């Protein structure tokens, strides 16, 4: 008699199906600080590889004569508090 088919347990070192492999080489502290200090220019998002969002932050800041910089500040704080992901979907490392 054959044993029942089940999902194999998680094995460290092997990527889980549906999840990105590993942790990003980008730091959430650096991304957050860049977002707070240079959010007007989308620096935090450029750093993490989210180029489209970074360009959008820059355009919004230019069109609103700098008021859109609040988006970068809030984005930087959220990255520091909640973490974030890089362009490949991997979570940012803590240090």
PDB file of N, CA and C in Angstrom:
ATOM      1  N   UNK A   1       0.830  -1.168   0.000  1.00  0.00           N
ATOM      2  CA  UNK A   1       0.000   0.000   0.000  1.00  0.00           C
ATOM      3  C   UNK A   1       0.887   1.249   0.000  1.00  0.00           C
ATOM      4  N   UNK A   2       0.534   2.206  -0.791  1.00  0.00           N
ATOM      5  CA  UNK A   2       1.310   3.447  -0.919  1.00  0.00           C
ATOM      6  C   UNK A   2       0.897   4.433   0.171  1.00  0.00           C
ATOM      7  N   UNK A   3       1.859   5.219   0.674  1.00  0.00           N
ATOM      8  CA  UNK A   3       1.501   6.256   1.646  1.00  0.00           C
ATOM      9  C   UNK A   3       0.710   7.369   0.949  1.00  0.00           C
ATOM     10  N   UNK A   4      -0.152   8.071   1.695  1.00  0.00           N
ATOM     11  CA  UNK A   4      -0.939   9.139   1.068  1.00  0.00           C
ATOM     12  C   UNK A   4      -0.029  10.270   0.598  1.00  0.00           C
ATOM     13  N   UNK A   5      -0.446  10.900  -0.512  1.00  0.00           N
ATOM     14  CA  UNK A   5       0.337  12.010  -1.053  1.00  0.00           C
ATOM     15  C   UNK A   5       0.047  13.261  -0.242  1.00  0.00           C
ATOM     16  N   UNK A   6       1.087  13.877   0.268  1.00  0.00           N
ATOM     17  CA  UNK A   6       0.933  15.122   1.019  1.00  0.00           C
ATOM     18  C   UNK A   6       1.976  16.112   0.526  1.00  0.00           C
ATOM     19  N   UNK A   7       1.803  17.341   0.917  1.00  0.00           N
ATOM     20  CA  UNK A   7       2.779  18.365   0.578  1.00  0.00           C
ATOM     21  C   UNK A   7       4.015  18.153   1.439  1.00  0.00           C
ATOM     22  N   UNK A   8       5.196  18.150   0.828  1.00  0.00           N
ATOM     23  CA  UNK A   8       6.407  17.960   1.631  1.00  0.00           C
ATOM     24  C   UNK A   8       6.620  19.156   2.562  1.00  0.00           C
ATOM     25  N   UNK A   9       7.231  18.924   3.714  1.00  0.00           N
ATOM     26  CA  UNK A   9       7.456  20.024   4.643  1.00  0.00           C
ATOM     27  C   UNK A   9       8.446  21.031   4.070  1.00  0.00           C
ATOM     28  N   UNK A  10       8.409  22.246   4.595  1.00  0.00           N
ATOM     29  CA  UNK A  10       9.331  23.302   4.172  1.00  0.00           C
ATOM     30  C   UNK A  10      10.758  22.902   4.495  1.00  0.00           C
ATOM     31  N   UNK A  11      11.632  23.043   3.533  1.00  0.00           N
ATOM     32  CA  UNK A  11      13.033  22.735   3.739  1.00  0.00           C
ATOM     33  C   UNK A  11      13.851  24.015   3.581  1.00  0.00           C
ATOM     34  N   UNK A  12      14.576  24.423   4.630  1.00  0.00           N
ATOM     35  CA  UNK A  12      15.375  25.641   4.536  1.00  0.00           C
ATOM     36  C   UNK A  12      16.378  25.563   3.385  1.00  0.00           C
ATOM     37  N   UNK A  13      16.574  26.663   2.722  1.00  0.00           N
ATOM     38  CA  UNK A  13      17.512  26.704   1.612  1.00  0.00           C
ATOM     39  C   UNK A  13      16.857  26.497   0.261  1.00  0.00           C
ATOM     40  N   UNK A  14      15.610  26.028   0.254  1.00  0.00           N
ATOM     41  CA  UNK A  14      14.892  25.835  -0.987  1.00  0.00           C
ATOM     42  C   UNK A  14      13.710  26.793  -1.034  1.00  0.00           C
ATOM     43  N   UNK A  15      13.501  27.457  -2.174  1.00  0.00           N
ATOM     44  CA  UNK A  15      12.397  28.413  -2.243  1.00  0.00           C
ATOM     45  C   UNK A  15      11.038  27.734  -2.158  1.00  0.00           C
ATOM     46  N   UNK A  16      10.124  28.370  -1.457  1.00  0.00           N
ATOM     47  CA  UNK A  16       8.748  27.884  -1.390  1.00  0.00           C
ATOM     48  C   UNK A  16       8.050  28.230  -2.703  1.00  0.00           C
ATOM     49  N   UNK A  17       7.196  27.365  -3.225  1.00  0.00           N
ATOM     50  CA  UNK A  17       6.452  27.702  -4.441  1.00  0.00           C
ATOM     51  C   UNK A  17       5.565  28.923  -4.188  1.00  0.00           C
ATOM     52  N   UNK A  18       5.615  29.868  -5.108  1.00  0.00           N
ATOM     53  CA  UNK A  18       4.772  31.062  -4.990  1.00  0.00           C
ATOM     54  C   UNK A  18       5.385  32.172  -4.157  1.00  0.00           C
ATOM     55  N   UNK A  19       6.537  31.936  -3.558  1.00  0.00           N
ATOM     56  CA  UNK A  19       7.193  32.968  -2.750  1.00  0.00           C
ATOM     57  C   UNK A  19       8.530  33.315  -3.371  1.00  0.00           C
ATOM     58  N   UNK A  20       8.925  34.598  -3.327  1.00  0.00           N
ATOM     59  CA  UNK A  20      10.220  34.964  -3.885  1.00  0.00           C
ATOM     60  C   UNK A  20      11.355  34.342  -3.075  1.00  0.00           C
ATOM     61  N   UNK A  21      12.452  34.141  -3.729  1.00  0.00           N
ATOM     62  CA  UNK A  21      13.581  33.478  -3.070  1.00  0.00           C
ATOM     63  C   UNK A  21      14.365  34.463  -2.218  1.00  0.00           C
ATOM     64  N   UNK A  22      14.482  34.182  -0.938  1.00  0.00           N
ATOM     65  CA  UNK A  22      15.358  34.921  -0.053  1.00  0.00           C
ATOM     66  C   UNK A  22      14.912  36.324   0.297  1.00  0.00           C
ATOM     67  N   UNK A  23      15.859  37.047   0.854  1.00  0.00           N
ATOM     68  CA  UNK A  23      15.643  38.424   1.286  1.00  0.00           C
ATOM     69  C   UNK A  23      16.433  39.319   0.351  1.00  0.00           C
ATOM     70  N   UNK A  24      15.937  40.513   0.137  1.00  0.00           N
ATOM     71  CA  UNK A  24      16.586  41.469  -0.755  1.00  0.00           C
ATOM     72  C   UNK A  24      17.956  41.881  -0.225  1.00  0.00           C
ATOM     73  N   UNK A  25      18.811  42.318  -1.110  1.00  0.00           N
ATOM     74  CA  UNK A  25      20.092  42.872  -0.693  1.00  0.00           C
ATOM     75  C   UNK A  25      19.961  44.353  -0.329  1.00  0.00           C
ATOM     76  N   UNK A  26      18.775  44.918  -0.502  1.00  0.00           N
ATOM     77  CA  UNK A  26      18.502  46.319  -0.158  1.00  0.00           C
ATOM     78  C   UNK A  26      18.036  46.413   1.293  1.00  0.00           C
ATOM     79  N   UNK A  27      18.423  47.495   1.960  1.00  0.00           N
ATOM     80  CA  UNK A  27      18.093  47.699   3.366  1.00  0.00           C
ATOM     81  C   UNK A  27      16.833  48.552   3.515  1.00  0.00           C
ATOM     82  N   UNK A  28      15.937  48.133   4.424  1.00  0.00           N
ATOM     83  CA  UNK A  28      14.734  48.927   4.650  1.00  0.00           C
ATOM     84  C   UNK A  28      15.061  50.239   5.360  1.00  0.00           C
ATOM     85  N   UNK A  29      16.147  50.267   6.144  1.00  0.00           N
ATOM     86  CA  UNK A  29      16.541  51.499   6.830  1.00  0.00           C
ATOM     87  C   UNK A  29      17.001  52.532   5.807  1.00  0.00           C
ATOM     88  N   UNK A  30      17.820  52.109   4.865  1.00  0.00           N
ATOM     89  CA  UNK A  30      18.291  53.028   3.826  1.00  0.00           C
ATOM     90  C   UNK A  30      17.117  53.504   2.969  1.00  0.00           C
ATOM     91  N   UNK A  31      16.234  52.588   2.581  1.00  0.00           N
ATOM     92  CA  UNK A  31      15.080  52.959   1.763  1.00  0.00           C
ATOM     93  C   UNK A  31      14.173  53.937   2.506  1.00  0.00           C
ATOM     94  N   UNK A  32      13.953  53.709   3.801  1.00  0.00           N
ATOM     95  CA  UNK A  32      13.107  54.602   4.584  1.00  0.00           C
ATOM     96  C   UNK A  32      13.700  55.985   4.749  1.00  0.00           C
ATOM     97  N   UNK A  33      14.994  56.044   5.060  1.00  0.00           N
ATOM     98  CA  UNK A  33      15.669  57.338   5.230  1.00  0.00           C
ATOM     99  C   UNK A  33      15.694  58.104   3.911  1.00  0.00           C
ATOM    100  N   UNK A  34      15.973  57.419   2.809  1.00  0.00           N
ATOM    101  CA  UNK A  34      15.946  58.079   1.504  1.00  0.00           C
ATOM    102  C   UNK A  34      14.546  58.595   1.186  1.00  0.00           C
ATOM    103  N   UNK A  35      13.525  57.815   1.542  1.00  0.00           N
ATOM    104  CA  UNK A  35      12.151  58.245   1.311  1.00  0.00           C
ATOM    105  C   UNK A  35      11.803  59.485   2.110  1.00  0.00           C
ATOM    106  N   UNK A  36      12.270  59.554   3.359  1.00  0.00           N
ATOM    107  CA  UNK A  36      11.962  60.712   4.205  1.00  0.00           C
ATOM    108  C   UNK A  36      12.735  61.948   3.741  1.00  0.00           C
ATOM    109  N   UNK A  37      14.032  61.784   3.500  1.00  0.00           N
ATOM    110  CA  UNK A  37      14.865  62.942   3.176  1.00  0.00           C
ATOM    111  C   UNK A  37      14.773  63.376   1.712  1.00  0.00           C
ATOM    112  N   UNK A  38      14.681  62.417   0.808  1.00  0.00           N
ATOM    113  CA  UNK A  38      14.681  62.724  -0.620  1.00  0.00           C
ATOM    114  C   UNK A  38      13.438  62.189  -1.328  1.00  0.00           C
ATOM    115  N   UNK A  39      12.335  62.100  -0.596  1.00  0.00           N
ATOM    116  CA  UNK A  39      11.094  61.575  -1.163  1.00  0.00           C
ATOM    117  C   UNK A  39      10.560  62.407  -2.317  1.00  0.00           C
ATOM    118  N   UNK A  40      10.888  63.682  -2.332  1.00  0.00           N
ATOM    119  CA  UNK A  40      10.469  64.560  -3.429  1.00  0.00           C
ATOM    120  C   UNK A  40      10.966  64.026  -4.762  1.00  0.00           C
ATOM    121  N   UNK A  41      12.142  63.425  -4.757  1.00  0.00           N
ATOM    122  CA  UNK A  41      12.756  62.917  -5.978  1.00  0.00           C
ATOM    123  C   UNK A  41      12.530  61.421  -6.177  1.00  0.00           C
ATOM    124  N   UNK A  42      11.787  60.774  -5.287  1.00  0.00           N
ATOM    125  CA  UNK A  42      11.514  59.345  -5.392  1.00  0.00           C
ATOM    126  C   UNK A  42      12.727  58.478  -5.104  1.00  0.00           C
ATOM    127  N   UNK A  43      13.690  59.011  -4.337  1.00  0.00           N
ATOM    128  CA  UNK A  43      14.962  58.309  -4.115  1.00  0.00           C
ATOM    129  C   UNK A  43      14.786  56.951  -3.450  1.00  0.00           C
ATOM    130  N   UNK A  44      13.890  56.842  -2.473  1.00  0.00           N
ATOM    131  CA  UNK A  44      13.672  55.569  -1.796  1.00  0.00           C
ATOM    132  C   UNK A  44      13.160  54.502  -2.739  1.00  0.00           C
ATOM    133  N   UNK A  45      12.279  54.898  -3.634  1.00  0.00           N
ATOM    134  CA  UNK A  45      11.733  53.944  -4.603  1.00  0.00           C
ATOM    135  C   UNK A  45      12.720  53.605  -5.708  1.00  0.00           C
ATOM    136  N   UNK A  46      13.531  54.592  -6.124  1.00  0.00           N
ATOM    137  CA  UNK A  46      14.596  54.279  -7.071  1.00  0.00           C
ATOM    138  C   UNK A  46      15.563  53.272  -6.455  1.00  0.00           C
ATOM    139  N   UNK A  47      15.869  53.445  -5.179  1.00  0.00           N
ATOM    140  CA  UNK A  47      16.788  52.549  -4.469  1.00  0.00           C
ATOM    141  C   UNK A  47      16.272  51.112  -4.464  1.00  0.00           C
ATOM    142  N   UNK A  48      14.970  50.936  -4.225  1.00  0.00           N
ATOM    143  CA  UNK A  48      14.421  49.578  -4.170  1.00  0.00           C
ATOM    144  C   UNK A  48      14.103  48.999  -5.546  1.00  0.00           C
ATOM    145  N   UNK A  49      14.238  49.809  -6.588  1.00  0.00           N
ATOM    146  CA  UNK A  49      14.007  49.313  -7.942  1.00  0.00           C
ATOM    147  C   UNK A  49      12.609  49.552  -8.481  1.00  0.00           C
ATOM    148  N   UNK A  50      11.766  50.246  -7.730  1.00  0.00           N
ATOM    149  CA  UNK A  50      10.411  50.555  -8.190  1.00  0.00           C
ATOM    150  C   UNK A  50      10.444  51.856  -8.999  1.00  0.00           C
ATOM    151  N   UNK A  51      10.948  51.756 -10.227  1.00  0.00           N
ATOM    152  CA  UNK A  51      11.208  52.931 -11.045  1.00  0.00           C
ATOM    153  C   UNK A  51       9.930  53.683 -11.412  1.00  0.00           C
ATOM    154  N   UNK A  52       8.865  52.981 -11.749  1.00  0.00           N
ATOM    155  CA  UNK A  52       7.621  53.658 -12.154  1.00  0.00           C
ATOM    156  C   UNK A  52       7.045  54.489 -11.012  1.00  0.00           C
ATOM    157  N   UNK A  53       7.036  53.939  -9.806  1.00  0.00           N
ATOM    158  CA  UNK A  53       6.517  54.679  -8.654  1.00  0.00           C
ATOM    159  C   UNK A  53       7.426  55.862  -8.353  1.00  0.00           C
ATOM    160  N   UNK A  54       8.737  55.679  -8.492  1.00  0.00           N
ATOM    161  CA  UNK A  54       9.685  56.758  -8.227  1.00  0.00           C
ATOM    162  C   UNK A  54       9.483  57.920  -9.192  1.00  0.00           C
ATOM    163  N   UNK A  55       9.319  57.612 -10.471  1.00  0.00           N
ATOM    164  CA  UNK A  55       9.075  58.666 -11.459  1.00  0.00           C
ATOM    165  C   UNK A  55       7.751  59.357 -11.167  1.00  0.00           C
ATOM    166  N   UNK A  56       6.743  58.600 -10.770  1.00  0.00           N
ATOM    167  CA  UNK A  56       5.446  59.187 -10.425  1.00  0.00           C
ATOM    168  C   UNK A  56       5.572  60.117  -9.220  1.00  0.00           C
ATOM    169  N   UNK A  57       6.346  59.725  -8.206  1.00  0.00           N
ATOM    170  CA  UNK A  57       6.574  60.602  -7.051  1.00  0.00           C
ATOM    171  C   UNK A  57       7.248  61.893  -7.486  1.00  0.00           C
ATOM    172  N   UNK A  58       8.212  61.811  -8.356  1.00  0.00           N
ATOM    173  CA  UNK A  58       8.917  62.983  -8.855  1.00  0.00           C
ATOM    174  C   UNK A  58       7.978  63.906  -9.628  1.00  0.00           C
ATOM    175  N   UNK A  59       7.174  63.336 -10.508  1.00  0.00           N
ATOM    176  CA  UNK A  59       6.234  64.134 -11.311  1.00  0.00           C
ATOM    177  C   UNK A  59       5.201  64.803 -10.417  1.00  0.00           C
ATOM    178  N   UNK A  60       4.646  64.058  -9.457  1.00  0.00           N
ATOM    179  CA  UNK A  60       3.647  64.637  -8.555  1.00  0.00           C
ATOM    180  C   UNK A  60       4.258  65.780  -7.750  1.00  0.00           C
ATOM    181  N   UNK A  61       5.479  65.613  -7.297  1.00  0.00           N
ATOM    182  CA  UNK A  61       6.142  66.675  -6.532  1.00  0.00           C
ATOM    183  C   UNK A  61       6.373  67.914  -7.387  1.00  0.00           C
ATOM    184  N   UNK A  62       6.736  67.722  -8.653  1.00  0.00           N
ATOM    185  CA  UNK A  62       6.951  68.867  -9.533  1.00  0.00           C
ATOM    186  C   UNK A  62       5.645  69.568  -9.886  1.00  0.00           C
ATOM    187  N   UNK A  63       4.611  68.794 -10.189  1.00  0.00           N
ATOM    188  CA  UNK A  63       3.326  69.368 -10.588  1.00  0.00           C
ATOM    189  C   UNK A  63       2.669  70.119  -9.429  1.00  0.00           C
ATOM    190  N   UNK A  64       2.844  69.629  -8.218  1.00  0.00           N
ATOM    191  CA  UNK A  64       2.207  70.269  -7.055  1.00  0.00           C
ATOM    192  C   UNK A  64       3.130  71.269  -6.365  1.00  0.00           C
ATOM    193  N   UNK A  65       4.229  71.644  -7.038  1.00  0.00           N
ATOM    194  CA  UNK A  65       5.195  72.617  -6.496  1.00  0.00           C
ATOM    195  C   UNK A  65       5.733  72.204  -5.131  1.00  0.00           C
ATOM    196  N   UNK A  66       6.010  70.920  -4.955  1.00  0.00           N
ATOM    197  CA  UNK A  66       6.630  70.430  -3.738  1.00  0.00           C
ATOM    198  C   UNK A  66       5.693  69.838  -2.710  1.00  0.00           C
ATOM    199  N   UNK A  67       4.393  70.081  -2.840  1.00  0.00           N
ATOM    200  CA  UNK A  67       3.443  69.536  -1.864  1.00  0.00           C
ATOM    201  C   UNK A  67       3.426  68.003  -1.945  1.00  0.00           C
ATOM    202  N   UNK A  68       3.684  67.459  -3.105  1.00  0.00           N
ATOM    203  CA  UNK A  68       3.719  66.011  -3.288  1.00  0.00           C
ATOM    204  C   UNK A  68       4.858  65.344  -2.542  1.00  0.00           C
ATOM    205  N   UNK A  69       5.772  66.135  -1.982  1.00  0.00           N
ATOM    206  CA  UNK A  69       6.871  65.569  -1.197  1.00  0.00           C
ATOM    207  C   UNK A  69       6.354  64.854   0.039  1.00  0.00           C
ATOM    208  N   UNK A  70       5.171  65.193   0.488  1.00  0.00           N
ATOM    209  CA  UNK A  70       4.565  64.498   1.630  1.00  0.00           C
ATOM    210  C   UNK A  70       4.401  63.009   1.342  1.00  0.00           C
ATOM    211  N   UNK A  71       4.126  62.684   0.084  1.00  0.00           N
ATOM    212  CA  UNK A  71       4.002  61.282  -0.316  1.00  0.00           C
ATOM    213  C   UNK A  71       5.301  60.536   0.012  1.00  0.00           C
ATOM    214  N   UNK A  72       6.450  61.126  -0.321  1.00  0.00           N
ATOM    215  CA  UNK A  72       7.728  60.490  -0.045  1.00  0.00           C
ATOM    216  C   UNK A  72       7.996  60.329   1.438  1.00  0.00           C
ATOM    217  N   UNK A  73       7.617  61.332   2.233  1.00  0.00           N
ATOM    218  CA  UNK A  73       7.819  61.265   3.683  1.00  0.00           C
ATOM    219  C   UNK A  73       6.976  60.136   4.280  1.00  0.00           C
ATOM    220  N   UNK A  74       5.713  60.102   3.899  1.00  0.00           N
ATOM    221  CA  UNK A  74       4.812  59.046   4.401  1.00  0.00           C
ATOM    222  C   UNK A  74       5.299  57.672   3.927  1.00  0.00           C
ATOM    223  N   UNK A  75       5.709  57.597   2.673  1.00  0.00           N
ATOM    224  CA  UNK A  75       6.212  56.342   2.121  1.00  0.00           C
ATOM    225  C   UNK A  75       7.450  55.869   2.885  1.00  0.00           C
ATOM    226  N   UNK A  76       8.362  56.782   3.188  1.00  0.00           N
ATOM    227  CA  UNK A  76       9.568  56.433   3.946  1.00  0.00           C
ATOM    228  C   UNK A  76       9.247  55.925   5.339  1.00  0.00           C
ATOM    229  N   UNK A  77       8.302  56.580   6.004  1.00  0.00           N
ATOM    230  CA  UNK A  77       7.901  56.149   7.346  1.00  0.00           C
ATOM    231  C   UNK A  77       7.268  54.764   7.294  1.00  0.00           C
ATOM    232  N   UNK A  78       6.411  54.535   6.313  1.00  0.00           N
ATOM    233  CA  UNK A  78       5.771  53.222   6.182  1.00  0.00           C
ATOM    234  C   UNK A  78       6.789  52.118   5.898  1.00  0.00           C
ATOM    235  N   UNK A  79       7.805  52.424   5.105  1.00  0.00           N
ATOM    236  CA  UNK A  79       8.843  51.427   4.835  1.00  0.00           C
ATOM    237  C   UNK A  79       9.604  51.098   6.121  1.00  0.00           C
ATOM    238  N   UNK A  80       9.908  52.125   6.923  1.00  0.00           N
ATOM    239  CA  UNK A  80      10.616  51.882   8.179  1.00  0.00           C
ATOM    240  C   UNK A  80       9.781  51.076   9.168  1.00  0.00           C
ATOM    241  N   UNK A  81       8.492  51.351   9.217  1.00  0.00           N
ATOM    242  CA  UNK A  81       7.621  50.685  10.193  1.00  0.00           C
ATOM    243  C   UNK A  81       7.203  49.291   9.721  1.00  0.00           C
ATOM    244  N   UNK A  82       6.716  49.198   8.495  1.00  0.00           N
ATOM    245  CA  UNK A  82       6.149  47.939   8.000  1.00  0.00           C
ATOM    246  C   UNK A  82       7.100  47.125   7.144  1.00  0.00           C
ATOM    247  N   UNK A  83       8.220  47.699   6.760  1.00  0.00           N
ATOM    248  CA  UNK A  83       9.097  47.025   5.806  1.00  0.00           C
ATOM    249  C   UNK A  83       8.599  47.290   4.405  1.00  0.00           C
ATOM    250  N   UNK A  84       9.137  46.613   3.459  1.00  0.00           N
ATOM    251  CA  UNK A  84       8.750  46.791   2.069  1.00  0.00           C
ATOM    252  C   UNK A  84       9.368  45.689   1.239  1.00  0.00           C
ATOM    253  N   UNK A  85       9.261  45.826  -0.062  1.00  0.00           N
ATOM    254  CA  UNK A  85       9.820  44.842  -0.962  1.00  0.00           C
ATOM    255  C   UNK A  85      10.668  45.536  -2.020  1.00  0.00           C
ATOM    256  N   UNK A  86      11.558  44.762  -2.641  1.00  0.00           N
ATOM    257  CA  UNK A  86      12.299  45.303  -3.767  1.00  0.00           C
ATOM    258  C   UNK A  86      11.515  45.032  -5.049  1.00  0.00           C
ATOM    259  N   UNK A  87      12.097  45.358  -6.171  1.00  0.00           N
ATOM    260  CA  UNK A  87      11.393  45.207  -7.447  1.00  0.00           C
ATOM    261  C   UNK A  87      11.095  43.744  -7.786  1.00  0.00           C
ATOM    262  N   UNK A  88      11.832  42.813  -7.194  1.00  0.00           N
ATOM    263  CA  UNK A  88      11.585  41.385  -7.435  1.00  0.00           C
ATOM    264  C   UNK A  88      10.600  40.788  -6.439  1.00  0.00           C
ATOM    265  N   UNK A  89      10.070  41.607  -5.540  1.00  0.00           N
ATOM    266  CA  UNK A  89       9.087  41.128  -4.572  1.00  0.00           C
ATOM    267  C   UNK A  89       9.687  40.537  -3.309  1.00  0.00           C
ATOM    268  N   UNK A  90      11.008  40.615  -3.161  1.00  0.00           N
ATOM    269  CA  UNK A  90      11.652  40.080  -1.954  1.00  0.00           C
ATOM    270  C   UNK A  90      11.590  41.102  -0.835  1.00  0.00           C
ATOM    271  N   UNK A  91      11.368  40.674   0.401  1.00  0.00           N
ATOM    272  CA  UNK A  91      11.327  41.621   1.517  1.00  0.00           C
ATOM    273  C   UNK A  91      12.685  42.277   1.752  1.00  0.00           C
ATOM    274  N   UNK A  92      12.652  43.577   2.105  1.00  0.00           N
ATOM    275  CA  UNK A  92      13.882  44.307   2.385  1.00  0.00           C
ATOM    276  C   UNK A  92      14.492  43.784   3.671  1.00  0.00           C
ATOM    277  N   UNK A  93      15.817  43.742   3.719  1.00  0.00           N
ATOM    278  CA  UNK A  93      16.484  43.267   4.932  1.00  0.00           C
ATOM    279  C   UNK A  93      16.436  44.342   6.002  1.00  0.00           C
ATOM    280  N   UNK A  94      16.548  43.942   7.266  1.00  0.00           N
ATOM    281  CA  UNK A  94      16.398  44.857   8.392  1.00  0.00           C
ATOM    282  C   UNK A  94      17.600  45.753   8.619  1.00  0.00           C
ATOM    283  N   UNK A  95      18.784  45.368   8.225  1.00  0.00           N
ATOM    284  CA  UNK A  95      19.951  46.192   8.522  1.00  0.00           C
ATOM    285  C   UNK A  95      20.573  46.778   7.278  1.00  0.00           C
TER     286      UNK A  95
END
